[in-house]
Coordinates of C-alpha atoms in Angstrom, one line a residue:
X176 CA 98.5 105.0 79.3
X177 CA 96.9 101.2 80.1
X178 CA 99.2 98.6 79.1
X179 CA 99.7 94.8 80.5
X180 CA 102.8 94.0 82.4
X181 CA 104.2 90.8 81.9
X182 CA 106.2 90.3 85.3
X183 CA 109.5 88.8 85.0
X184 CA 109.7 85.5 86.9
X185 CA 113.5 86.5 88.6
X186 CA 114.4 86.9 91.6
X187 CA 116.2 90.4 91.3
X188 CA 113.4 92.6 92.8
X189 CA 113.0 89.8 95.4
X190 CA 112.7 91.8 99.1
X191 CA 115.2 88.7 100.0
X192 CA 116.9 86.7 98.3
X193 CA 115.3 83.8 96.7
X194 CA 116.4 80.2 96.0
X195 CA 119.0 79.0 92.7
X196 CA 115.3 76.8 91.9
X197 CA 112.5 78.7 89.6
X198 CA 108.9 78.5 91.4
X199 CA 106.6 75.4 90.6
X200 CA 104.5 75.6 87.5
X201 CA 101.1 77.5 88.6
X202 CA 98.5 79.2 87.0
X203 CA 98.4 82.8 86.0
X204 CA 95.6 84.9 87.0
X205 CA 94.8 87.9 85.0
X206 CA 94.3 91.2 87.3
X207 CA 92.8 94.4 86.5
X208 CA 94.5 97.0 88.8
X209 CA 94.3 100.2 89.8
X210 CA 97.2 102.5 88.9
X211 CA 98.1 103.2 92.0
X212 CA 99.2 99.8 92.4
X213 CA 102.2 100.1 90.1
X214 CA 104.4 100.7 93.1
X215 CA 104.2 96.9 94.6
X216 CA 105.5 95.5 91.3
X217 CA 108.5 95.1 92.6
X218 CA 107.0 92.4 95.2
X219 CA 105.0 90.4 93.1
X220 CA 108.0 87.9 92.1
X221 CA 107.7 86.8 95.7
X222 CA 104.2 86.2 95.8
X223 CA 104.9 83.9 93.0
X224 CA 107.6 82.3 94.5
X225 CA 105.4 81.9 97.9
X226 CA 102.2 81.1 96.0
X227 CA 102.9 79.6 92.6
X228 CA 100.3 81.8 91.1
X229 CA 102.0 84.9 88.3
X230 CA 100.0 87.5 88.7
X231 CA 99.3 89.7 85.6
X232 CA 98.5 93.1 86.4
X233 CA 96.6 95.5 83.4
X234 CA 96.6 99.1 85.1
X235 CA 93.2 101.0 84.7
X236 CA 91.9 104.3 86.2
X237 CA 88.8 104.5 88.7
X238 CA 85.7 104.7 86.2
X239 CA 87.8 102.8 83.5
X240 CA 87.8 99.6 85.7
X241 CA 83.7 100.0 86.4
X242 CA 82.7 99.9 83.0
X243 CA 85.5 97.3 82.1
X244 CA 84.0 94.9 85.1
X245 CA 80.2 96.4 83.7
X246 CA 80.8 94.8 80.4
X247 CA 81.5 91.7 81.3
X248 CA 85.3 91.2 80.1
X249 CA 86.9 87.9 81.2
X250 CA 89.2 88.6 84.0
X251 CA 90.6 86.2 86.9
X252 CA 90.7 89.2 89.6
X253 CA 90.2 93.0 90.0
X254 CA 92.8 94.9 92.6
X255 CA 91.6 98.0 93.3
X256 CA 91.7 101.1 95.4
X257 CA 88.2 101.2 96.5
X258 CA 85.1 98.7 95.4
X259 CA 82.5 101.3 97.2
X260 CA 81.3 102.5 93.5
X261 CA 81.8 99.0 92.0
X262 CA 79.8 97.7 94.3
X263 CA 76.8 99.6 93.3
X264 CA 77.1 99.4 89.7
X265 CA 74.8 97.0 88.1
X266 CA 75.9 94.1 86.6
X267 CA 79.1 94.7 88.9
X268 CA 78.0 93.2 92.0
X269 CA 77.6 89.7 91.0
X270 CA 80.8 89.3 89.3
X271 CA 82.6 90.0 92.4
X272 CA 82.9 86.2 94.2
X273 CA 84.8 87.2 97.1
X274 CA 86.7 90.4 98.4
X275 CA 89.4 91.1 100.5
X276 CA 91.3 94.1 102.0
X277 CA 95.1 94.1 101.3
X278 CA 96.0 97.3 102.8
X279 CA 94.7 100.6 103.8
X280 CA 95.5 104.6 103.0
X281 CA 93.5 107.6 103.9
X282 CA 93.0 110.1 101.1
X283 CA 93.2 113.4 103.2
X284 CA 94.2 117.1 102.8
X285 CA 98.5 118.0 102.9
X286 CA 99.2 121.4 103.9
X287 CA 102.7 123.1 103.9
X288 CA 103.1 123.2 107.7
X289 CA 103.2 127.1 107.6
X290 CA 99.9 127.4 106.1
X291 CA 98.6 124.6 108.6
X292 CA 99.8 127.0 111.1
X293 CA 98.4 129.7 110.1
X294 CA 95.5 128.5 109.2
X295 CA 94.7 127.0 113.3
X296 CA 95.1 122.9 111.5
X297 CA 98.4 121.9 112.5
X298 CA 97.7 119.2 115.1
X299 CA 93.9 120.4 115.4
X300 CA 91.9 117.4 116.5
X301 CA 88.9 119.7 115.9
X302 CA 89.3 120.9 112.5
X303 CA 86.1 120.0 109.9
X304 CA 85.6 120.0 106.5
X305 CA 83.2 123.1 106.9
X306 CA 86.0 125.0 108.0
X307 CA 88.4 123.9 105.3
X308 CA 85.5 124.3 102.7
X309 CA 85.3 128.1 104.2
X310 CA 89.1 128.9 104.3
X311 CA 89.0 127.5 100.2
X312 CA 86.2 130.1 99.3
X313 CA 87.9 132.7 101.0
X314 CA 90.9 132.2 99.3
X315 CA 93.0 131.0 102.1
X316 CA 95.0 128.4 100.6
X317 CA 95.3 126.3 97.5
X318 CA 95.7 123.1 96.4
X319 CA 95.8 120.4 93.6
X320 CA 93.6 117.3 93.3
X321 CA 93.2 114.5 90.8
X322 CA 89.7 114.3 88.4
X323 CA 86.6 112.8 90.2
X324 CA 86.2 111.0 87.1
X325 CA 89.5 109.6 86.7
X326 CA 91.3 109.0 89.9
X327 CA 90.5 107.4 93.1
X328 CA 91.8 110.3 95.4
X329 CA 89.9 113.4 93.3
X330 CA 86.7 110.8 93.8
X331 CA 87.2 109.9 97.4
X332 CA 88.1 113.5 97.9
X333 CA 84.2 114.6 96.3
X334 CA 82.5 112.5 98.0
X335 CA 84.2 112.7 101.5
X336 CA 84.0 116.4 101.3
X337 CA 80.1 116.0 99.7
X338 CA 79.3 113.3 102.7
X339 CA 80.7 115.8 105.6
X340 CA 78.9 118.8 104.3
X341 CA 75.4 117.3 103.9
X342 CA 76.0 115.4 107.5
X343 CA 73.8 112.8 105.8
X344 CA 76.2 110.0 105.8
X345 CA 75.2 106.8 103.3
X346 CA 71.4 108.5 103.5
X347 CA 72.6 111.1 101.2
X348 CA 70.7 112.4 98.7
X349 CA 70.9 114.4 95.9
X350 CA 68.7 117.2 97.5
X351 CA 71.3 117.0 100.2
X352 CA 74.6 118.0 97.8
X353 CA 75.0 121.6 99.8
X354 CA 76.4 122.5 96.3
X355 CA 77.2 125.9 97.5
X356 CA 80.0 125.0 99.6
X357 CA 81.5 122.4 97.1
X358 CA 81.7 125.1 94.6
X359 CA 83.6 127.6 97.0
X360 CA 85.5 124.3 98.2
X361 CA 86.9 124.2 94.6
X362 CA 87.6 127.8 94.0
X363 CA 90.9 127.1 95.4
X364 CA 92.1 124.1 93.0
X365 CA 94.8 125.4 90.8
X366 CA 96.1 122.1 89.2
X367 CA 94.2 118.7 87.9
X368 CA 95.2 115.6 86.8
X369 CA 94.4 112.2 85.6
X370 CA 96.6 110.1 88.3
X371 CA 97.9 110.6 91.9
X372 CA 101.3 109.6 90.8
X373 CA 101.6 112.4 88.4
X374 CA 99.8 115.1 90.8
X375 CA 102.6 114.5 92.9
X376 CA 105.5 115.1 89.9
X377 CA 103.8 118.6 88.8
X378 CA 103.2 119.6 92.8
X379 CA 107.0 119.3 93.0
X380 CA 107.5 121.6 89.8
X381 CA 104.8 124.0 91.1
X382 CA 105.6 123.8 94.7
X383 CA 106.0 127.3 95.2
X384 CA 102.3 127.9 93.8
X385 CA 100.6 125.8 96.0
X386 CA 99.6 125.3 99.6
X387 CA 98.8 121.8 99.2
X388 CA 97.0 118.9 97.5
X389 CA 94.7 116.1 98.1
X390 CA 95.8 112.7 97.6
X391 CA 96.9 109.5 99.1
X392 CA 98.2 110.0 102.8
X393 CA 101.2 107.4 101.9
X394 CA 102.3 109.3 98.7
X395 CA 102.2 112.9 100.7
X396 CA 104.6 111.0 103.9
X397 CA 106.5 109.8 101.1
X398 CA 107.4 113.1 99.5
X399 CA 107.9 114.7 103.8
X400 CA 110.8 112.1 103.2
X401 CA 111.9 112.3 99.3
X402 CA 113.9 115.6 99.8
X403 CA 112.9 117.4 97.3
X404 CA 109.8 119.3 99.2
X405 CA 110.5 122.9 100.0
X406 CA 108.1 122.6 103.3
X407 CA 106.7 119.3 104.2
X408 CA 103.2 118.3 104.4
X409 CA 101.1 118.7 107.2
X410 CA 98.6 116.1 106.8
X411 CA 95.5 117.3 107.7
X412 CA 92.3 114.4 109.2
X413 CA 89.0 116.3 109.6
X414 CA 87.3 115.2 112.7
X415 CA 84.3 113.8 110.4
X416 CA 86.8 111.7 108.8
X417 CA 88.2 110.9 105.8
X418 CA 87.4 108.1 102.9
X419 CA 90.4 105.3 102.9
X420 CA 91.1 103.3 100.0
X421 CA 91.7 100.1 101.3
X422 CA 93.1 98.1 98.4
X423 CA 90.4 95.0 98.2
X424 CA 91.4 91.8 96.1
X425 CA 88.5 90.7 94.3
X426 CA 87.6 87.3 93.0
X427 CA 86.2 87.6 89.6
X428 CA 86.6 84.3 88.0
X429 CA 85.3 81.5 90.2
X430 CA 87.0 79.0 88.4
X431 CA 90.5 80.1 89.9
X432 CA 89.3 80.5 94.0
X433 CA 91.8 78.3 94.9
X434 CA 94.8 80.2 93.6
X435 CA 92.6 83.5 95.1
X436 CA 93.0 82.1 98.5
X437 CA 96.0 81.8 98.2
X438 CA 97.1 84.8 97.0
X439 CA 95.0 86.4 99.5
X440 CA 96.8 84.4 102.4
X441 CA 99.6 85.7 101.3
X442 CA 99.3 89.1 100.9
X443 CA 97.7 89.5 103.9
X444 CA 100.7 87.4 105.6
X445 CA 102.8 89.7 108.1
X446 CA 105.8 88.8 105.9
X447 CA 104.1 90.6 102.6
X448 CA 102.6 93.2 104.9
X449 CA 105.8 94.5 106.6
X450 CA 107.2 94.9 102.8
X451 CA 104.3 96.9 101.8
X452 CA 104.8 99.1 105.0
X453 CA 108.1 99.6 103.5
X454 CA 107.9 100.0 100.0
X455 CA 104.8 102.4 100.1
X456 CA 104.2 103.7 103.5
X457 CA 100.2 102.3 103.2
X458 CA 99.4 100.5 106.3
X459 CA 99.4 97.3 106.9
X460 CA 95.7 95.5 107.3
X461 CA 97.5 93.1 109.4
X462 CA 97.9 93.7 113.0
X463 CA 100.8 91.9 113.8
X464 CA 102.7 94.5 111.6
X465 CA 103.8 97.0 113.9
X466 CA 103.2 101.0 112.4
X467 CA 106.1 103.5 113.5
X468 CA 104.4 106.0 115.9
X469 CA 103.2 109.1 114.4
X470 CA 103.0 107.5 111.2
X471 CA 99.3 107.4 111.2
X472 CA 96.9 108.7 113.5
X473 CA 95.4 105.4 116.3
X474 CA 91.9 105.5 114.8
X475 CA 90.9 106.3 111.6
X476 CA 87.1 107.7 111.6
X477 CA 86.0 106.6 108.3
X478 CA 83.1 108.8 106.5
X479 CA 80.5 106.8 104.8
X480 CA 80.1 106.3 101.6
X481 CA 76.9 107.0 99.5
X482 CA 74.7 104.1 99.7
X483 CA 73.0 104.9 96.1
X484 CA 74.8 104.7 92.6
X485 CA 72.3 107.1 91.3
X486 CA 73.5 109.8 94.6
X487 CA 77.6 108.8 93.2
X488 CA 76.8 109.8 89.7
X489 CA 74.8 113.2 90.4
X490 CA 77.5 114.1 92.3
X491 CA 80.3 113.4 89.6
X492 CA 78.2 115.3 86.9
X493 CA 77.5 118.4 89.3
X494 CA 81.4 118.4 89.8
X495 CA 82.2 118.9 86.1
X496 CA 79.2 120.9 85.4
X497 CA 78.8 123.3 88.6
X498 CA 81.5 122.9 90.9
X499 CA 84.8 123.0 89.8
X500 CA 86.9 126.1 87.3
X501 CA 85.8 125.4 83.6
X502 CA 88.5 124.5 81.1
X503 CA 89.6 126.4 78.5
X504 CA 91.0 124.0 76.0
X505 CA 92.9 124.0 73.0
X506 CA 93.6 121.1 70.6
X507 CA 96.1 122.1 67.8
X508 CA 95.8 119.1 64.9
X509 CA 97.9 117.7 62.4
X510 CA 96.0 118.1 59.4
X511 CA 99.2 117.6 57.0
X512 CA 99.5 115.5 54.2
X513 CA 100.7 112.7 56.1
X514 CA 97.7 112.6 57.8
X515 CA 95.4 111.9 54.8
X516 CA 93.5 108.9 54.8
X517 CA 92.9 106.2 57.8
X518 CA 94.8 108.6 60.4
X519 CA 92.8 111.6 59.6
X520 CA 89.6 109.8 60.0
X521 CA 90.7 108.3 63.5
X522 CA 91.8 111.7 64.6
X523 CA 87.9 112.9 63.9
X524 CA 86.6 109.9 65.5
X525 CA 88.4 110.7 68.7
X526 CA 87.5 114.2 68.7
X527 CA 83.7 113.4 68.2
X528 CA 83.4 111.5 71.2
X529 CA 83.9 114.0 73.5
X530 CA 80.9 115.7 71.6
X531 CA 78.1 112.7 72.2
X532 CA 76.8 111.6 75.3
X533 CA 78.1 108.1 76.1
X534 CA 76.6 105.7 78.6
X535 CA 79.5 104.6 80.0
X536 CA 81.0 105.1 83.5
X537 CA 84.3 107.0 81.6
X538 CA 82.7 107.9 78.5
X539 CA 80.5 110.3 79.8
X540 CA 82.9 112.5 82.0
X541 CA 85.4 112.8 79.1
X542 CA 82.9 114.6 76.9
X543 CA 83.4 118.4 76.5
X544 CA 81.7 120.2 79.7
X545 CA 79.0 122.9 80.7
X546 CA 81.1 126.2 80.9
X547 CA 84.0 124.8 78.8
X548 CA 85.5 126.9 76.0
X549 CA 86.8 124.5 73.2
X550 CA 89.4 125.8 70.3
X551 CA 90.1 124.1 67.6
X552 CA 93.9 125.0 65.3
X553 CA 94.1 122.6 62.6
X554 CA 97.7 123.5 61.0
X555 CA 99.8 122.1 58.4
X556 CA 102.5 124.0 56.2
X557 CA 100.8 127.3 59.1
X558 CA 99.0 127.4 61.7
X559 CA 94.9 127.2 60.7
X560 CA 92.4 129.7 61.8
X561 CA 91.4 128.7 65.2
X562 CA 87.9 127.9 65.6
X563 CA 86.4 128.9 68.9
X564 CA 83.1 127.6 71.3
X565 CA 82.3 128.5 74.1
X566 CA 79.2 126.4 76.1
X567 CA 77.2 127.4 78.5
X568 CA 75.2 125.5 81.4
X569 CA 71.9 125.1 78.7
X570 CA 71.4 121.6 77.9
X571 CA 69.6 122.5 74.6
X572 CA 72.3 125.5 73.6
X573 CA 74.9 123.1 74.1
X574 CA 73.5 120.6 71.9
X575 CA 73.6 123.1 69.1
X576 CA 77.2 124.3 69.8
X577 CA 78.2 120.9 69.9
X578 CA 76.6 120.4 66.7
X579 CA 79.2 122.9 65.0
X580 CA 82.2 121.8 66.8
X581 CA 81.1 118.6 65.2
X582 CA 80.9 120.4 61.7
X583 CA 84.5 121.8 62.3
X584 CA 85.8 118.3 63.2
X585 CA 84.0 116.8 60.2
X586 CA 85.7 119.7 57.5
X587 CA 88.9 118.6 58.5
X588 CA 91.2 118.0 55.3
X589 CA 94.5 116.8 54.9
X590 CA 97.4 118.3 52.9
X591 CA 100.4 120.4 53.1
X592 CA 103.7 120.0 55.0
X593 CA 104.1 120.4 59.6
X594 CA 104.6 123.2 61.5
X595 CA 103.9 122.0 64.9
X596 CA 106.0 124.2 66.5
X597 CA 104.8 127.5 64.9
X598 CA 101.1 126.6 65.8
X599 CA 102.0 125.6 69.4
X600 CA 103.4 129.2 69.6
X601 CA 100.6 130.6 68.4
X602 CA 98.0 128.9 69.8
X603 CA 99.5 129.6 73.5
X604 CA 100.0 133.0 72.9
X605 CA 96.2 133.0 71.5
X606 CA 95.5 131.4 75.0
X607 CA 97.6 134.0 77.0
X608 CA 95.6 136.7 75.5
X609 CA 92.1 135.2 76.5
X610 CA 93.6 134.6 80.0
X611 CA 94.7 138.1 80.6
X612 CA 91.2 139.5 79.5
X613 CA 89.0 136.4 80.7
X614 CA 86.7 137.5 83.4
X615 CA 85.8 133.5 84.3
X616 CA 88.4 132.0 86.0
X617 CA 89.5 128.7 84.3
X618 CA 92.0 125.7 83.3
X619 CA 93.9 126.4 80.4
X620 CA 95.4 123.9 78.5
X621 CA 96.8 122.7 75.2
X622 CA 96.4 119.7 73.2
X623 CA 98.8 118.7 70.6
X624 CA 98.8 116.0 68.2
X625 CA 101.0 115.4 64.9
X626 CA 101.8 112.4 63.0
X627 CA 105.1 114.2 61.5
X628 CA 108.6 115.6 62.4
X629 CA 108.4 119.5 62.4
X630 CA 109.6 120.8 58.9
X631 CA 108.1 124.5 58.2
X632 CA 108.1 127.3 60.3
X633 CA 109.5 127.7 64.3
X634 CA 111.9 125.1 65.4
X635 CA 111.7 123.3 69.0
X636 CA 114.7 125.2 69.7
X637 CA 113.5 128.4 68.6
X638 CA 110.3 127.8 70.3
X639 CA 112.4 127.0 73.3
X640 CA 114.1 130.0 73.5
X641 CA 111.0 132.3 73.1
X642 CA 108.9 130.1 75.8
X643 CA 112.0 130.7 78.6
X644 CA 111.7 134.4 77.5
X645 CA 108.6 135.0 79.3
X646 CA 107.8 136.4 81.9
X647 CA 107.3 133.7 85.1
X648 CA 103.7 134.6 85.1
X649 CA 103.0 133.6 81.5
X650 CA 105.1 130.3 81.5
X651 CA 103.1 127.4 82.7
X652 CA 99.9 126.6 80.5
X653 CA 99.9 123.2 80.4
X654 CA 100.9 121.4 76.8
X655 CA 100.2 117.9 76.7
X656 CA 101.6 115.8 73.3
X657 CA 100.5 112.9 71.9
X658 CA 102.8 110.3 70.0
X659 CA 101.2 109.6 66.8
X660 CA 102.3 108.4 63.7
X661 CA 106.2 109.2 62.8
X662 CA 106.0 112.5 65.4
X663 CA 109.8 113.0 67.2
X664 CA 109.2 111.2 70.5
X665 CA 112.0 113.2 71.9
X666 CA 110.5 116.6 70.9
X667 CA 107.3 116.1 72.2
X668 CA 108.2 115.0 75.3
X669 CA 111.0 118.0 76.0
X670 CA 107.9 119.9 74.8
X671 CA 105.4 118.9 77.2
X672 CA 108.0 118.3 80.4
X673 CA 108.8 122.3 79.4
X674 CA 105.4 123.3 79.6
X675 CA 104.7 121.1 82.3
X676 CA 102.0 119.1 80.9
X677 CA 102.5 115.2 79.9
X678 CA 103.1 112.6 77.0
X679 CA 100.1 110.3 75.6
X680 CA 101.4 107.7 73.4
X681 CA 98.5 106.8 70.8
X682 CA 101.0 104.5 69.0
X683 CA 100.2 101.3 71.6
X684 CA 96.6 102.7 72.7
X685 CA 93.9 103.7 70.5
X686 CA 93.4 107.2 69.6
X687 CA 89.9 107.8 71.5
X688 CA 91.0 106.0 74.6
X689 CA 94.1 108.5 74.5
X690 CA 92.0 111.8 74.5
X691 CA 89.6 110.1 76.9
X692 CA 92.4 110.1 79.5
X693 CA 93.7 113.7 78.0
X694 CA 90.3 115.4 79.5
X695 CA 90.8 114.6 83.3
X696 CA 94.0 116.9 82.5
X697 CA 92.2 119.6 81.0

């Protein structure tokens, strides 16, 4: 979910303690951020009350920002992860004034330190991303990672692992994408998501499933030290190199430069530096900071980055067509009598856009993929009949099973009363079944949205009870809820933490953004 943050101007969150006087009147600067950026909000208040600029931060993923920054949208700065992509985008390039790194973080490969050991990693200067890409296809290990298309670690993760392989560097090519070994890379990813943050939350829940996960080196030290890890991380830096993310603060608006430099000035200031040492354990682009030993390796070899957006893109789209498990995914829709009328038809709008091709940088990794099978359980006093595609890797079949899907979306017809809870049960025991005889291996998830409490059928408690009753093996398909409407926000979200899956509030974002998000999930 994308939403602005209005920062308070107090001083509680301060990292010292600030003056009795509030900051001089200054402008505020509007800044689209990465997510990943959530975790310095708690120092912004003092670069106000160093600066006299309020900066106000609107959280977007990866892609999301491109096209955002593509259309032209009025903005004062962009903070992101990486601008490597950006930077090739048309129409992206010269909006970008001036740019700055703030701070830096490898995204790199964490182990448990057993299977590091036994795999010949653990402190292995010589390591390469051939050999992990062999160990993955032979079933060695496994590991999580976000979506390419979604998150900054799942795309820096690609494209580092795409750049070692091909040992082309920034010359790369897309006759150079050894697609062999990306697929076998990816045989071993168990778990997806749309945001490093929350691949960290369902690691911890799944620990005991997984060997490891790609993502931020800051967020994996951070978990070594939260506690709650059964084995720690060893943090694995294949002697190619990595891709870093190194958080560059971009002018957008040329107007404001002023209040740009000095924000910048600040924020690379050892004072500001030090604090984001400590509050997020990225390092500090500012060598007067001193990094505790061990922390991070002494040199960083950085991998380069493709040097053509048309090289990026092939890449993404061979990902979620070729390379990685297909989804299996099931969307169980409220077609009650509550949803007659204006929520119906948004529900159909935002389930037809992940049947057309869009030309966006977001839009056109959300739409349904080559290999994917789709169901479709619309339910209201019962659950519906499901409706069931599977596509294939034919441009020209899949137009013509898309063309149905479309056709089921577009007979859609309120009326009757809600049993969500009845459907959900039987569209995961539906799913169970084609797991246990499937002879692809896939992603199986569930989609539910309702506009309504639950008043026919199963109860959440009864639905409880029989989901704890199974065996360990069946538990886990991933439910994720949306909040539409009147739906219980408290059922839906014990639902989906149950389940392990997540909560999509449609009620402050609009329905087809929501499901966009949903697919880098699924």
């Amino acid at each position: 979910m994308r939403r602005l943050v209005i920062l308070p101007l107090a001083c509680g969150l301060l990292l010292a303690a600030c003056s009795q006087s509030s900051p001089p009147p200054g402008p505020r600067l509007s800044v689209l951020a990465g997510s990943e950026l959530k975790d310095i909000e708690p120092l912004l208040p003092k670069v106000q009350q160093r600066t006299g600029v309020r900066l106000e931060l609107r959280y977007t993923g990866t892609l999301e920002a491109v096209d955002t920054l593509q259309a032209g949208e009025a903005l004062d700065l962009a903070w992101l992860s990486s601008n490597k992509y950006a930077l090739l985008t048309p129409g992206v390039k010269e909006r970008v004034r001036a740019s700055e790194r703030t701070m830096i973080t490898p995204v790199v490969l964490g182990l448990k330190a057993s299977k590091a050991r036994a795999l010949g990693w653990a402190d292995n200067p010589n390591v390469t991303w051939k050999d992990i890409a062999e160990a993955a296809g032979k079933g060695r290990f496994t590991f999580g990672m976000t979506s390419p298309t979604a998150s900054n670690t799942g795309f820096s993760g690609l494209l580092g692992l795409a750049a070692a392989l091909s040992g082309k560097g920034d010359a790369l090519d897309v006759s150079d994408i050894d697609g062999k070994q990306l697929a076998a890379f990816f045989k071993a990813q168990r778990l997806t998501a749309g945001s490093s943050g929350w691949l960290a939350d369902a690691y911890l829940k799944d620990q005991d499933q997984l060997d490891g996960m790609i993502n931020y080196a800051n967020v994996l030290l951070a978990m070594n030290r939260g506690g709650k890890l059964h084995e720690p991380f060893a943090l694995i830096y294949p002697k190619e190199g990595i891709l870093t993310a190194d958080y560059p603060l971009m002018l957008i608006n040329a107007g404001q430069r002023e209040a740009y430099e000095k924000i910048v000035a600040y924020v690379r200031s050892a004072e500001f530096q030090k604090a984001i040492l400590e509050t997020t354990l990225r390092r500090p682009i500012n060598p007067e900071v001193q990094v505790e030993a061990g922390l991070y390796p002494t040199t960083l070899i950085e991998l380069p980055f493709p040097a053509s957006y048309r090289v990026v893109n092939a890449i993404l789209e061979a990902f979620d067509n070729e390379f990685r498990r297909p989804a299996d995914a099931t969307f169980v829709l409220d077609t009650s009598g509550s949803m007659e009328g204006a929520r119906l038809d948004g529900l159909k709008t935002a389930m037809r856009l992940l049947t057309n091709p869009d030309p966006s940088a977001g839009g056109r990794y959300a739409r349904f993929r080559q290999r994917e099978r789709i169901v479709l359980v619309p339910f209201s006093s019962s659950p519906g009949t499901p409706a069931t595609y599977t596509l294939g890797s034919a441009d020209q079949a899949n137009a013509q099973i898309l063309a149905r899907v479309r056709q089921s979306i577009d007979g859609l017809s309120a009326g009757g009363k809600t049993a969500v809870f009845s459907s959900v049960h039987q569209a995961y025991q539906d799913a169970l079944a084609r797991r246990r005889t499937d002879k692809v291996d896939r992603y199986y998830s569930i989609v539910v949205l309702t506009d309504g409490e639950n008043n026919r059928g199963e109860s959440w408690r009864e639905f409880e009870r029989w989901y704890q009753s199974l065996p360990p093996g069946d538990r886990g398909l991933r439910v994720f809820t949306i909040l539409f409407g009147e739906g219980k926000p408290a059922e839906m979200e014990s639902l989906a933490h149950l389940t392990g899956g997540r909560v999509f509030d449609s009620r402050t974002t609009a329905l087809s953004a929501v499901f966009r998000e949903i697919r880098a999930y699924q």
